[in-house]
Amino acid sequence: MKDGESPPRALEDVRVLDISNFLAAPLCSMFLADFGADVIKVEQPGRGDEVRYWGNDKDGVGLYYKVVNRGKRSITLDLRTTLGVEAVRRLVRDVDILVENYRPGTLERWGLGPDVLMAENPRLIVVRVTGFGQTGPNSRRPGFGTLAEAYAGYAHISGHADGPPLLPAFGLADSTTGLMAAYLAMVALHEQRRSGRGQVVDLAIYETLLTLLGPQVVDFDQLGIVQQRNGSRLPFTAPRNTYRTRDGRWFSMAGSAQSTFERICAALEVPALVEDSRFRDNRARLKNAAALDVELQNAIGRFDFSTLMERFVRLEAPIAPVNDVRQVVEDEHVVARENIVALEDEELGGPLRMQNIVGKLSRTPGRIRATGPRLGAHNREILVGMLGYGEERLVEAGLDPGSAEEQERAVAGEVSP
């Protein structure tokens, strides 16, 4: 690698066609793009992906779209038309992975089912993300992350014992599904490079969250236990909660190992708790978690936050502040790890900060190519330049062929700062 050149990225030879909308499936292709995959995103003409209208906007530009669809190229096609179907069939001939999230039967009805697509490209991996999967009695029902968070059992255990079940304040099921979909796409790609054959990945949004919900299934199977809401406590280790200091700051603390619990007690100057029969080991502490929290909160209430942090860090006792987003982006460790990155955005006319690549590879690190593009920003480059469609046919189909200047801006926007 020459001086000044960016290091290669792990997935630079992977090509992805993303015909999905909303959150879970687009997050899948986002994770792939982060590590170098060339992702072409197909959006509905005129309106685009619904995420463009989710959450907050600046000057009419949806901000979350800029994050979820970073590093992708945007084209517009109506998949219900002859041109849309034809263009997708031509595009899949030269890609490794197609990502979609339409309800079961929709692509088949449009003439774009996996059998059709894989006839064009037998090596194609088709990642299908749906609410309830392609099979089973619920498969035809509409499904979203919010439903999955209830259906998989998350909401039932979230909240306080005397309160209602709580849904997460962000797209938890969608986000975990996006991660799992990217992982399964890589599993299938690894196998494809051995066998030369593609396959279908069938992933329901509730399934990843169900697996991540801890020991609930095995505990129910073997002991008949149905986990209930218990605030921030865990059913398998204690202490674990949020606590408030004398000056009103909140922090989280957990003592999963005996040595950890002993360091917590040393930091709080309550050594007697270690000898208390109610708290002598983790199983005893679980039975007396409420009483333990009272003792710990009483001890914690004697300290200001800065003093408590200094004591815990010095004694290597686990502690973390309950940060809001302002505190996160200003945190010296987050800054040092480069967990937040600023990228120039042509549409917004300035820098845009967002979460950086997750994880660091020593030789082929990820890099965000660009923020989410304008709708159809790459129509001329791909539909005209790559597929050879004439401008008149695109206009007749209600598509914007784009201008040469727009193409230049789109290409320039793919240079990471």
PDB file of N, CA and C in Angstrom, residues 230 233-240 243 254-265 273-293 296:
ATOM      1  N   ASN A 230     -38.524  -7.005  36.712  1.00  0.00           N
ATOM      2  CA  ASN A 230     -37.853  -6.744  37.985  1.00  0.00           C
ATOM      3  C   ASN A 230     -36.930  -5.533  37.875  1.00  0.00           C
ATOM      4  N   ARG A 233     -32.729  -5.269  37.639  1.00  0.00           N
ATOM      5  CA  ARG A 233     -32.060  -6.447  38.190  1.00  0.00           C
ATOM      6  C   ARG A 233     -32.056  -7.585  37.176  1.00  0.00           C
ATOM      7  N   LEU A 234     -31.081  -8.466  37.323  1.00  0.00           N
ATOM      8  CA  LEU A 234     -30.997  -9.667  36.497  1.00  0.00           C
ATOM      9  C   LEU A 234     -31.372 -10.888  37.333  1.00  0.00           C
ATOM     10  N   PRO A 235     -31.893 -11.939  36.707  1.00  0.00           N
ATOM     11  CA  PRO A 235     -32.268 -13.138  37.461  1.00  0.00           C
ATOM     12  C   PRO A 235     -31.097 -14.081  37.724  1.00  0.00           C
ATOM     13  N   PHE A 236     -29.897 -13.742  37.220  1.00  0.00           N
ATOM     14  CA  PHE A 236     -28.790 -14.686  37.388  1.00  0.00           C
ATOM     15  C   PHE A 236     -27.553 -14.095  38.050  1.00  0.00           C
ATOM     16  N   THR A 237     -27.563 -12.811  38.393  1.00  0.00           N
ATOM     17  CA  THR A 237     -26.431 -12.245  39.125  1.00  0.00           C
ATOM     18  C   THR A 237     -26.886 -11.034  39.927  1.00  0.00           C
ATOM     19  N   ALA A 238     -26.233 -10.800  41.065  1.00  0.00           N
ATOM     20  CA  ALA A 238     -26.538  -9.653  41.926  1.00  0.00           C
ATOM     21  C   ALA A 238     -25.258  -9.253  42.669  1.00  0.00           C
ATOM     22  N   PRO A 239     -25.047  -7.956  42.866  1.00  0.00           N
ATOM     23  CA  PRO A 239     -25.930  -6.842  42.501  1.00  0.00           C
ATOM     24  C   PRO A 239     -25.845  -6.517  41.016  1.00  0.00           C
ATOM     25  N   ARG A 240     -26.899  -5.916  40.540  1.00  0.00           N
ATOM     26  CA  ARG A 240     -26.951  -5.371  39.171  1.00  0.00           C
ATOM     27  C   ARG A 240     -28.115  -4.402  39.125  1.00  0.00           C
ATOM     28  N   TYR A 243     -27.885   3.172  40.357  1.00  0.00           N
ATOM     29  CA  TYR A 243     -27.870   3.772  41.690  1.00  0.00           C
ATOM     30  C   TYR A 243     -27.592   5.269  41.558  1.00  0.00           C
ATOM     31  N   ALA A 254     -22.419  -3.626  38.560  1.00  0.00           N
ATOM     32  CA  ALA A 254     -22.734  -5.054  38.606  1.00  0.00           C
ATOM     33  C   ALA A 254     -21.607  -5.793  39.295  1.00  0.00           C
ATOM     34  N   GLY A 255     -21.977  -6.844  40.043  1.00  0.00           N
ATOM     35  CA  GLY A 255     -20.978  -7.651  40.740  1.00  0.00           C
ATOM     36  C   GLY A 255     -21.142  -9.114  40.407  1.00  0.00           C
ATOM     37  N   SER A 256     -20.806  -9.485  39.193  1.00  0.00           N
ATOM     38  CA  SER A 256     -21.084 -10.844  38.735  1.00  0.00           C
ATOM     39  C   SER A 256     -20.174 -11.891  39.361  1.00  0.00           C
ATOM     40  N   ALA A 257     -18.968 -11.506  39.717  1.00  0.00           N
ATOM     41  CA  ALA A 257     -18.025 -12.436  40.355  1.00  0.00           C
ATOM     42  C   ALA A 257     -17.856 -12.068  41.825  1.00  0.00           C
ATOM     43  N   GLN A 258     -17.497 -13.033  42.651  1.00  0.00           N
ATOM     44  CA  GLN A 258     -17.330 -12.766  44.077  1.00  0.00           C
ATOM     45  C   GLN A 258     -16.253 -11.718  44.322  1.00  0.00           C
ATOM     46  N   SER A 259     -15.155 -11.826  43.603  1.00  0.00           N
ATOM     47  CA  SER A 259     -14.068 -10.849  43.777  1.00  0.00           C
ATOM     48  C   SER A 259     -14.534  -9.450  43.399  1.00  0.00           C
ATOM     49  N   THR A 260     -15.394  -9.363  42.394  1.00  0.00           N
ATOM     50  CA  THR A 260     -15.930  -8.071  41.980  1.00  0.00           C
ATOM     51  C   THR A 260     -16.803  -7.483  43.075  1.00  0.00           C
ATOM     52  N   PHE A 261     -17.670  -8.301  43.652  1.00  0.00           N
ATOM     53  CA  PHE A 261     -18.522  -7.836  44.734  1.00  0.00           C
ATOM     54  C   PHE A 261     -17.677  -7.336  45.907  1.00  0.00           C
ATOM     55  N   GLU A 262     -16.621  -8.033  46.206  1.00  0.00           N
ATOM     56  CA  GLU A 262     -15.751  -7.622  47.313  1.00  0.00           C
ATOM     57  C   GLU A 262     -15.074  -6.290  47.034  1.00  0.00           C
ATOM     58  N   ARG A 263     -14.690  -6.032  45.766  1.00  0.00           N
ATOM     59  CA  ARG A 263     -14.079  -4.740  45.424  1.00  0.00           C
ATOM     60  C   ARG A 263     -15.116  -3.616  45.510  1.00  0.00           C
ATOM     61  N   ILE A 264     -16.363  -3.922  45.132  1.00  0.00           N
ATOM     62  CA  ILE A 264     -17.429  -2.927  45.271  1.00  0.00           C
ATOM     63  C   ILE A 264     -17.601  -2.526  46.731  1.00  0.00           C
ATOM     64  N   CYS A 265     -17.628  -3.521  47.602  1.00  0.00           N
ATOM     65  CA  CYS A 265     -17.801  -3.245  49.035  1.00  0.00           C
ATOM     66  C   CYS A 265     -16.620  -2.457  49.592  1.00  0.00           C
ATOM     67  N   LEU A 273     -20.689  -6.125  54.473  1.00  0.00           N
ATOM     68  CA  LEU A 273     -21.618  -6.773  53.549  1.00  0.00           C
ATOM     69  C   LEU A 273     -21.042  -8.070  52.995  1.00  0.00           C
ATOM     70  N   VAL A 274     -19.741  -8.136  52.875  1.00  0.00           N
ATOM     71  CA  VAL A 274     -19.100  -9.352  52.362  1.00  0.00           C
ATOM     72  C   VAL A 274     -19.302 -10.511  53.320  1.00  0.00           C
ATOM     73  N   GLU A 275     -19.324 -10.213  54.620  1.00  0.00           N
ATOM     74  CA  GLU A 275     -19.476 -11.248  55.645  1.00  0.00           C
ATOM     75  C   GLU A 275     -20.928 -11.539  55.994  1.00  0.00           C
ATOM     76  N   ASP A 276     -21.833 -10.698  55.516  1.00  0.00           N
ATOM     77  CA  ASP A 276     -23.260 -10.882  55.803  1.00  0.00           C
ATOM     78  C   ASP A 276     -23.745 -12.171  55.138  1.00  0.00           C
ATOM     79  N   SER A 277     -24.385 -13.046  55.885  1.00  0.00           N
ATOM     80  CA  SER A 277     -24.833 -14.336  55.346  1.00  0.00           C
ATOM     81  C   SER A 277     -25.817 -14.167  54.197  1.00  0.00           C
ATOM     82  N   ARG A 278     -26.531 -13.062  54.149  1.00  0.00           N
ATOM     83  CA  ARG A 278     -27.489 -12.826  53.064  1.00  0.00           C
ATOM     84  C   ARG A 278     -26.786 -12.577  51.738  1.00  0.00           C
ATOM     85  N   PHE A 279     -25.523 -12.172  51.807  1.00  0.00           N
ATOM     86  CA  PHE A 279     -24.809 -11.758  50.607  1.00  0.00           C
ATOM     87  C   PHE A 279     -23.494 -12.512  50.414  1.00  0.00           C
ATOM     88  N   ARG A 280     -23.351 -13.675  51.055  1.00  0.00           N
ATOM     89  CA  ARG A 280     -22.056 -14.359  51.081  1.00  0.00           C
ATOM     90  C   ARG A 280     -21.602 -14.857  49.707  1.00  0.00           C
ATOM     91  N   ASP A 281     -22.551 -15.157  48.799  1.00  0.00           N
ATOM     92  CA  ASP A 281     -22.188 -15.561  47.440  1.00  0.00           C
ATOM     93  C   ASP A 281     -23.316 -15.146  46.505  1.00  0.00           C
ATOM     94  N   ASN A 282     -23.135 -15.398  45.223  1.00  0.00           N
ATOM     95  CA  ASN A 282     -24.099 -14.894  44.239  1.00  0.00           C
ATOM     96  C   ASN A 282     -25.491 -15.474  44.436  1.00  0.00           C
ATOM     97  N   ARG A 283     -25.605 -16.756  44.770  1.00  0.00           N
ATOM     98  CA  ARG A 283     -26.923 -17.357  44.939  1.00  0.00           C
ATOM     99  C   ARG A 283     -27.646 -16.745  46.143  1.00  0.00           C
ATOM    100  N   ALA A 284     -26.910 -16.481  47.207  1.00  0.00           N
ATOM    101  CA  ALA A 284     -27.512 -15.828  48.366  1.00  0.00           C
ATOM    102  C   ALA A 284     -27.932 -14.400  48.018  1.00  0.00           C
ATOM    103  N   ARG A 285     -27.086 -13.709  47.264  1.00  0.00           N
ATOM    104  CA  ARG A 285     -27.408 -12.327  46.898  1.00  0.00           C
ATOM    105  C   ARG A 285     -28.647 -12.274  46.007  1.00  0.00           C
ATOM    106  N   LEU A 286     -28.811 -13.259  45.115  1.00  0.00           N
ATOM    107  CA  LEU A 286     -30.003 -13.282  44.261  1.00  0.00           C
ATOM    108  C   LEU A 286     -31.278 -13.400  45.098  1.00  0.00           C
ATOM    109  N   LYS A 287     -31.239 -14.201  46.155  1.00  0.00           N
ATOM    110  CA  LYS A 287     -32.409 -14.369  47.008  1.00  0.00           C
ATOM    111  C   LYS A 287     -32.715 -13.112  47.816  1.00  0.00           C
ATOM    112  N   ASN A 288     -31.695 -12.286  48.009  1.00  0.00           N
ATOM    113  CA  ASN A 288     -31.849 -11.092  48.846  1.00  0.00           C
ATOM    114  C   ASN A 288     -31.472  -9.825  48.077  1.00  0.00           C
ATOM    115  N   ALA A 289     -31.771  -9.821  46.771  1.00  0.00           N
ATOM    116  CA  ALA A 289     -31.333  -8.714  45.907  1.00  0.00           C
ATOM    117  C   ALA A 289     -31.934  -7.382  46.335  1.00  0.00           C
ATOM    118  N   ALA A 290     -33.197  -7.365  46.753  1.00  0.00           N
ATOM    119  CA  ALA A 290     -33.826  -6.112  47.156  1.00  0.00           C
ATOM    120  C   ALA A 290     -33.144  -5.543  48.400  1.00  0.00           C
ATOM    121  N   ALA A 291     -32.882  -6.397  49.386  1.00  0.00           N
ATOM    122  CA  ALA A 291     -32.207  -5.938  50.601  1.00  0.00           C
ATOM    123  C   ALA A 291     -30.795  -5.461  50.283  1.00  0.00           C
ATOM    124  N   LEU A 292     -30.123  -6.156  49.384  1.00  0.00           N
ATOM    125  CA  LEU A 292     -28.771  -5.751  49.004  1.00  0.00           C
ATOM    126  C   LEU A 292     -28.783  -4.380  48.347  1.00  0.00           C
ATOM    127  N   ASP A 293     -29.756  -4.128  47.463  1.00  0.00           N
ATOM    128  CA  ASP A 293     -29.829  -2.827  46.813  1.00  0.00           C
ATOM    129  C   ASP A 293     -30.039  -1.700  47.827  1.00  0.00           C
ATOM    130  N   LEU A 296     -26.640  -1.081  49.450  1.00  0.00           N
ATOM    131  CA  LEU A 296     -25.708  -0.434  48.531  1.00  0.00           C
ATOM    132  C   LEU A 296     -26.106   1.015  48.275  1.00  0.00           C
TER     133      LEU A 296
END
